[in-house]
Amino acid sequence: MAYVIIPPLQSTLPVRGTDELFPIHRIYCVGRNYAAHAREMGHDPDREPPFFFQKNPDTLVPDGGNFPYPDKTEDVHFEVELVVALGQGGKDIAEADALDCVYGYAVGLDMTRRDLQGVAKKLGRPWEIGKAFENSAPCGEIMPEREFGHPTDGRIWLDVNGETRQDGNINQLIWNIPETISYLSGLFTLAPGDLIYTGTPSGVGAIVKGDVMKGTVEGVGEITINVT
Ligand code: MN
């Protein structure tokens, strides 16, 4: 059977050290997963159960790409995050088995229309308009776990125009990678190609047109994105 319209393109990310592509299925994001960031957003960083939201695979922007300043907002924030790329999925995955599902890791930016997210929070509405807009999920190349291992400790930071704005360590994750995968797999059926943005350290802030954002996770990689 022929398609009645042209099927959408498969979103992909390059894999470091190869000429191969990692195909993207879904994008999950963890909210408030560093205590210092929970505090700066006005929340108690006690270990409440993790919560999640999603972005759409076609909102990815590759390393070196442009982030066009979005419409309907005057307060767009950066959030640098360690991203987990799943090579296997499943339901109700045990913490002890969770790392077996990981294909690799990357550095991503969870771009946020903070003003629209703030209104949604206040009114108890969904977060999509603040979180899942066009180009809202920049992500760098994927570092395959088979070559580089599972990072558990390493500086995570973000520079804007060469000035460091966010600075933390992935050892500060409230819910670590196996816990996050296990918990998420109880809520959704995870699949190969899923990305999980694992949350951001403190220091989130606004960008303007012309800014250059550079996010880095020590031992994982980096991403540079131009605000246009
Ligand atoms: Mn985030």
CSV table of C-alpha atoms and ligand atoms in Angstrom, one decimal:
chain,number,residue,atom,x,y,z
A,1,MET,CA,0.0,0.0,0.0
A,2,ALA,CA,1.2,3.5,-0.8
A,3,TYR,CA,1.2,6.3,1.7
A,4,VAL,CA,-1.3,9.0,1.0
A,5,ILE,CA,1.2,11.7,2.1
A,6,ILE,CA,5.0,11.5,2.3
A,7,PRO,CA,5.9,9.8,5.6
A,8,PRO,CA,7.8,11.9,8.1
A,9,LEU,CA,11.5,11.6,8.2
A,10,GLN,CA,13.1,9.5,10.9
A,11,SER,CA,14.9,11.7,13.4
A,12,THR,CA,18.4,10.6,14.0
A,13,LEU,CA,21.6,11.5,15.9
A,14,PRO,CA,25.2,10.7,14.8
A,15,VAL,CA,27.2,8.1,16.8
A,16,ARG,CA,30.7,9.2,17.7
A,17,GLY,CA,33.5,7.5,15.9
A,18,THR,CA,31.3,5.9,13.3
A,19,ASP,CA,29.4,6.9,10.1
A,20,GLU,CA,26.2,5.4,11.6
A,21,LEU,CA,23.1,7.0,12.9
A,22,PHE,CA,21.0,6.3,16.0
A,23,PRO,CA,17.3,6.5,15.2
A,24,ILE,CA,15.1,8.3,17.7
A,25,HIS,CA,11.8,6.8,19.0
A,26,ARG,CA,10.6,8.9,21.9
A,27,ILE,CA,12.1,11.7,24.0
A,28,TYR,CA,11.5,11.6,27.8
A,29,CYS,CA,12.7,14.2,30.2
A,30,VAL,CA,13.0,14.1,34.0
A,31,GLY,CA,12.0,17.1,36.0
A,32,ARG,CA,13.9,18.5,39.0
A,33,ASN,CA,16.6,15.9,39.3
A,34,TYR,CA,19.3,18.0,40.9
A,35,ALA,CA,18.6,19.4,44.4
A,36,ALA,CA,20.1,22.9,43.7
A,37,HIS,CA,17.9,23.3,40.6
A,38,ALA,CA,14.8,22.2,42.5
A,39,ARG,CA,15.6,24.9,45.1
A,40,GLU,CA,16.2,27.6,42.5
A,41,MET,CA,12.7,26.8,41.0
A,42,GLY,CA,11.2,27.2,44.5
A,43,HIS,CA,10.7,23.5,45.4
A,44,ASP,CA,11.8,21.3,48.2
A,45,PRO,CA,14.5,19.0,47.0
A,46,ASP,CA,13.4,16.1,49.1
A,47,ARG,CA,13.5,12.8,47.3
A,48,GLU,CA,9.9,12.9,45.9
A,49,PRO,CA,9.2,10.3,43.2
A,50,PRO,CA,10.6,11.4,39.8
A,51,PHE,CA,8.2,13.0,37.3
A,52,PHE,CA,8.5,13.1,33.5
A,53,PHE,CA,7.4,15.0,30.5
A,54,GLN,CA,8.0,14.3,26.8
A,55,LYS,CA,9.3,16.2,23.8
A,56,ASN,CA,8.8,15.2,20.2
A,57,PRO,CA,11.5,13.5,18.2
A,58,ASP,CA,11.3,16.1,15.4
A,59,THR,CA,12.3,18.8,17.9
A,60,LEU,CA,15.9,17.6,18.0
A,61,VAL,CA,18.7,19.9,16.8
A,62,PRO,CA,22.1,18.5,16.2
A,63,ASP,CA,25.5,19.8,17.5
A,64,GLY,CA,26.4,23.0,15.7
A,65,GLY,CA,22.8,23.7,14.7
A,66,ASN,CA,20.7,26.8,15.1
A,67,PHE,CA,18.0,27.4,17.8
A,68,PRO,CA,15.7,30.0,16.2
A,69,TYR,CA,14.3,32.2,19.1
A,70,PRO,CA,10.8,30.8,19.4
A,71,ASP,CA,7.5,32.7,19.2
A,72,LYS,CA,5.0,33.6,22.0
A,73,THR,CA,7.7,34.0,24.7
A,74,GLU,CA,10.0,36.5,26.2
A,75,ASP,CA,11.9,34.1,28.6
A,76,VAL,CA,13.6,31.2,26.9
A,77,HIS,CA,15.9,29.2,29.2
A,78,PHE,CA,18.7,26.8,28.7
A,79,GLU,CA,18.9,23.5,30.7
A,80,VAL,CA,22.0,21.4,30.1
A,81,GLU,CA,21.4,17.7,30.7
A,82,LEU,CA,23.0,14.3,30.4
A,83,VAL,CA,21.0,12.3,27.9
A,84,VAL,CA,20.7,8.5,27.9
A,85,ALA,CA,20.1,6.7,24.6
A,86,LEU,CA,18.4,3.3,24.9
A,87,GLY,CA,19.4,0.4,22.7
A,88,GLN,CA,16.8,-1.9,24.3
A,89,GLY,CA,13.5,-1.3,25.9
A,90,GLY,CA,10.9,-3.1,28.0
A,91,LYS,CA,8.4,-2.7,30.8
A,92,ASP,CA,9.0,-2.9,34.6
A,93,ILE,CA,12.8,-3.1,34.1
A,94,ALA,CA,14.6,-3.9,37.3
A,95,GLU,CA,17.3,-1.4,38.4
A,96,ALA,CA,19.8,-4.2,38.2
A,97,ASP,CA,19.0,-4.7,34.5
A,98,ALA,CA,18.5,-1.1,33.6
A,99,LEU,CA,22.1,-0.3,32.4
A,100,ASP,CA,21.9,-3.3,30.0
A,101,CYS,CA,19.3,-1.2,28.0
A,102,VAL,CA,21.6,1.7,27.5
A,103,TYR,CA,23.2,2.1,24.1
A,104,GLY,CA,25.1,5.3,24.9
A,105,TYR,CA,25.1,8.9,26.3
A,106,ALA,CA,25.0,12.4,24.9
A,107,VAL,CA,24.8,16.0,26.0
A,108,GLY,CA,21.4,17.7,25.4
A,109,LEU,CA,19.7,21.0,26.0
A,110,ASP,CA,16.1,21.0,27.4
A,111,MET,CA,15.1,24.4,26.0
A,112,THR,CA,12.2,25.9,27.9
A,113,ARG,CA,9.7,28.7,27.3
A,114,ARG,CA,9.9,29.5,31.1
A,115,ASP,CA,7.1,32.1,31.0
A,116,LEU,CA,4.7,29.7,29.3
A,117,GLN,CA,5.7,26.8,31.6
A,118,GLY,CA,5.1,29.1,34.6
A,119,VAL,CA,1.6,29.9,33.5
A,120,ALA,CA,0.9,26.2,32.8
A,121,LYS,CA,2.2,25.3,36.3
A,122,LYS,CA,0.0,28.0,38.0
A,123,LEU,CA,-3.1,26.8,36.2
A,124,GLY,CA,-2.4,23.1,36.5
A,125,ARG,CA,-2.2,22.7,32.7
A,126,PRO,CA,0.1,20.4,30.7
A,127,TRP,CA,3.7,21.6,30.0
A,128,GLU,CA,3.9,21.0,26.2
A,129,ILE,CA,3.7,24.6,25.2
A,130,GLY,CA,6.6,25.4,27.5
A,131,LYS,CA,8.7,22.4,26.8
A,132,ALA,CA,7.8,20.6,23.5
A,133,PHE,CA,8.0,23.4,20.9
A,134,GLU,CA,10.0,23.4,17.7
A,135,ASN,CA,13.8,23.0,18.1
A,136,SER,CA,13.4,22.5,21.9
A,137,ALA,CA,15.6,19.4,22.1
A,138,PRO,CA,19.2,20.0,20.9
A,139,CYS,CA,21.3,16.9,21.4
A,140,GLY,CA,24.9,16.2,20.6
A,141,GLU,CA,26.4,13.0,19.1
A,142,ILE,CA,25.9,9.8,20.9
A,143,MET,CA,28.9,8.3,22.8
A,144,PRO,CA,28.4,4.5,22.6
A,145,GLU,CA,28.6,2.8,26.0
A,146,ARG,CA,30.4,-0.2,24.5
A,147,GLU,CA,33.5,2.0,24.0
A,148,PHE,CA,33.3,4.6,26.8
A,149,GLY,CA,31.4,2.9,29.6
A,150,HIS,CA,28.6,4.3,31.9
A,151,PRO,CA,29.4,7.7,33.3
A,152,THR,CA,28.5,8.2,37.0
A,153,ASP,CA,30.7,11.1,38.0
A,154,GLY,CA,31.7,14.1,35.9
A,155,ARG,CA,31.3,17.8,35.7
A,156,ILE,CA,28.3,19.0,33.7
A,157,TRP,CA,28.3,22.7,32.7
A,158,LEU,CA,27.0,25.2,30.3
A,159,ASP,CA,28.7,28.3,28.9
A,160,VAL,CA,26.9,31.2,27.1
A,161,ASN,CA,29.2,33.3,25.0
A,162,GLY,CA,32.1,31.8,26.9
A,163,GLU,CA,30.8,32.5,30.4
A,164,THR,CA,29.9,29.6,32.6
A,165,ARG,CA,26.2,29.8,33.7
A,166,GLN,CA,25.4,26.3,34.9
A,167,ASP,CA,27.8,24.1,36.8
A,168,GLY,CA,27.2,20.7,38.5
A,169,ASN,CA,28.2,17.1,38.6
A,170,ILE,CA,26.2,14.1,37.3
A,171,ASN,CA,27.0,12.4,40.6
A,172,GLN,CA,24.4,14.9,42.0
A,173,LEU,CA,21.5,13.3,40.2
A,174,ILE,CA,18.7,12.7,42.7
A,175,TRP,CA,17.5,9.7,40.7
A,176,ASN,CA,20.4,8.0,39.1
A,177,ILE,CA,20.3,6.4,35.6
A,178,PRO,CA,19.3,2.8,36.6
A,179,GLU,CA,16.6,4.2,39.0
A,180,THR,CA,15.3,6.6,36.4
A,181,ILE,CA,15.1,3.9,33.7
A,182,SER,CA,13.4,1.4,36.1
A,183,TYR,CA,10.9,4.0,37.3
A,184,LEU,CA,10.1,5.3,33.8
A,185,SER,CA,9.6,1.7,32.5
A,186,GLY,CA,6.8,1.2,35.0
A,187,LEU,CA,4.9,4.1,33.5
A,188,PHE,CA,5.7,3.6,29.8
A,189,THR,CA,6.9,0.8,27.6
A,190,LEU,CA,10.4,1.8,26.8
A,191,ALA,CA,11.8,1.0,23.3
A,192,PRO,CA,15.1,1.0,21.4
A,193,GLY,CA,15.7,4.6,20.2
A,194,ASP,CA,14.2,6.3,23.2
A,195,LEU,CA,16.2,9.2,24.7
A,196,ILE,CA,16.0,10.3,28.4
A,197,TYR,CA,17.0,13.8,29.3
A,198,THR,CA,18.0,13.3,32.9
A,199,GLY,CA,17.5,16.8,34.4
A,200,THR,CA,19.5,19.9,34.8
A,201,PRO,CA,21.9,21.3,37.5
A,202,SER,CA,21.3,24.8,38.9
A,203,GLY,CA,22.0,28.1,37.1
A,204,VAL,CA,19.3,28.0,34.4
A,205,GLY,CA,18.7,31.3,32.7
A,206,ALA,CA,17.5,33.2,29.7
A,207,ILE,CA,19.2,33.5,26.3
A,208,VAL,CA,18.8,36.1,23.6
A,209,LYS,CA,19.3,36.1,19.8
A,210,GLY,CA,23.0,35.9,18.9
A,211,ASP,CA,24.0,33.9,22.0
A,212,VAL,CA,26.1,30.8,21.6
A,213,MET,CA,25.4,28.0,24.1
A,214,LYS,CA,28.0,25.3,24.8
A,215,GLY,CA,27.1,22.4,27.0
A,216,THR,CA,29.6,19.8,28.2
A,217,VAL,CA,29.5,16.7,30.3
A,218,GLU,CA,33.0,15.5,31.3
A,219,GLY,CA,33.7,12.1,29.8
A,220,VAL,CA,30.6,12.2,27.6
A,221,GLY,CA,30.9,15.1,25.1
A,222,GLU,CA,29.6,18.5,24.3
A,223,ILE,CA,27.1,20.5,22.2
A,224,THR,CA,27.3,23.9,20.7
A,225,ILE,CA,24.1,25.7,19.6
A,226,ASN,CA,23.6,29.2,18.1
A,227,VAL,CA,20.6,31.2,19.1
A,228,THR,CA,19.3,32.9,15.9
B,1,MN,MN,15.0,19.8,32.1
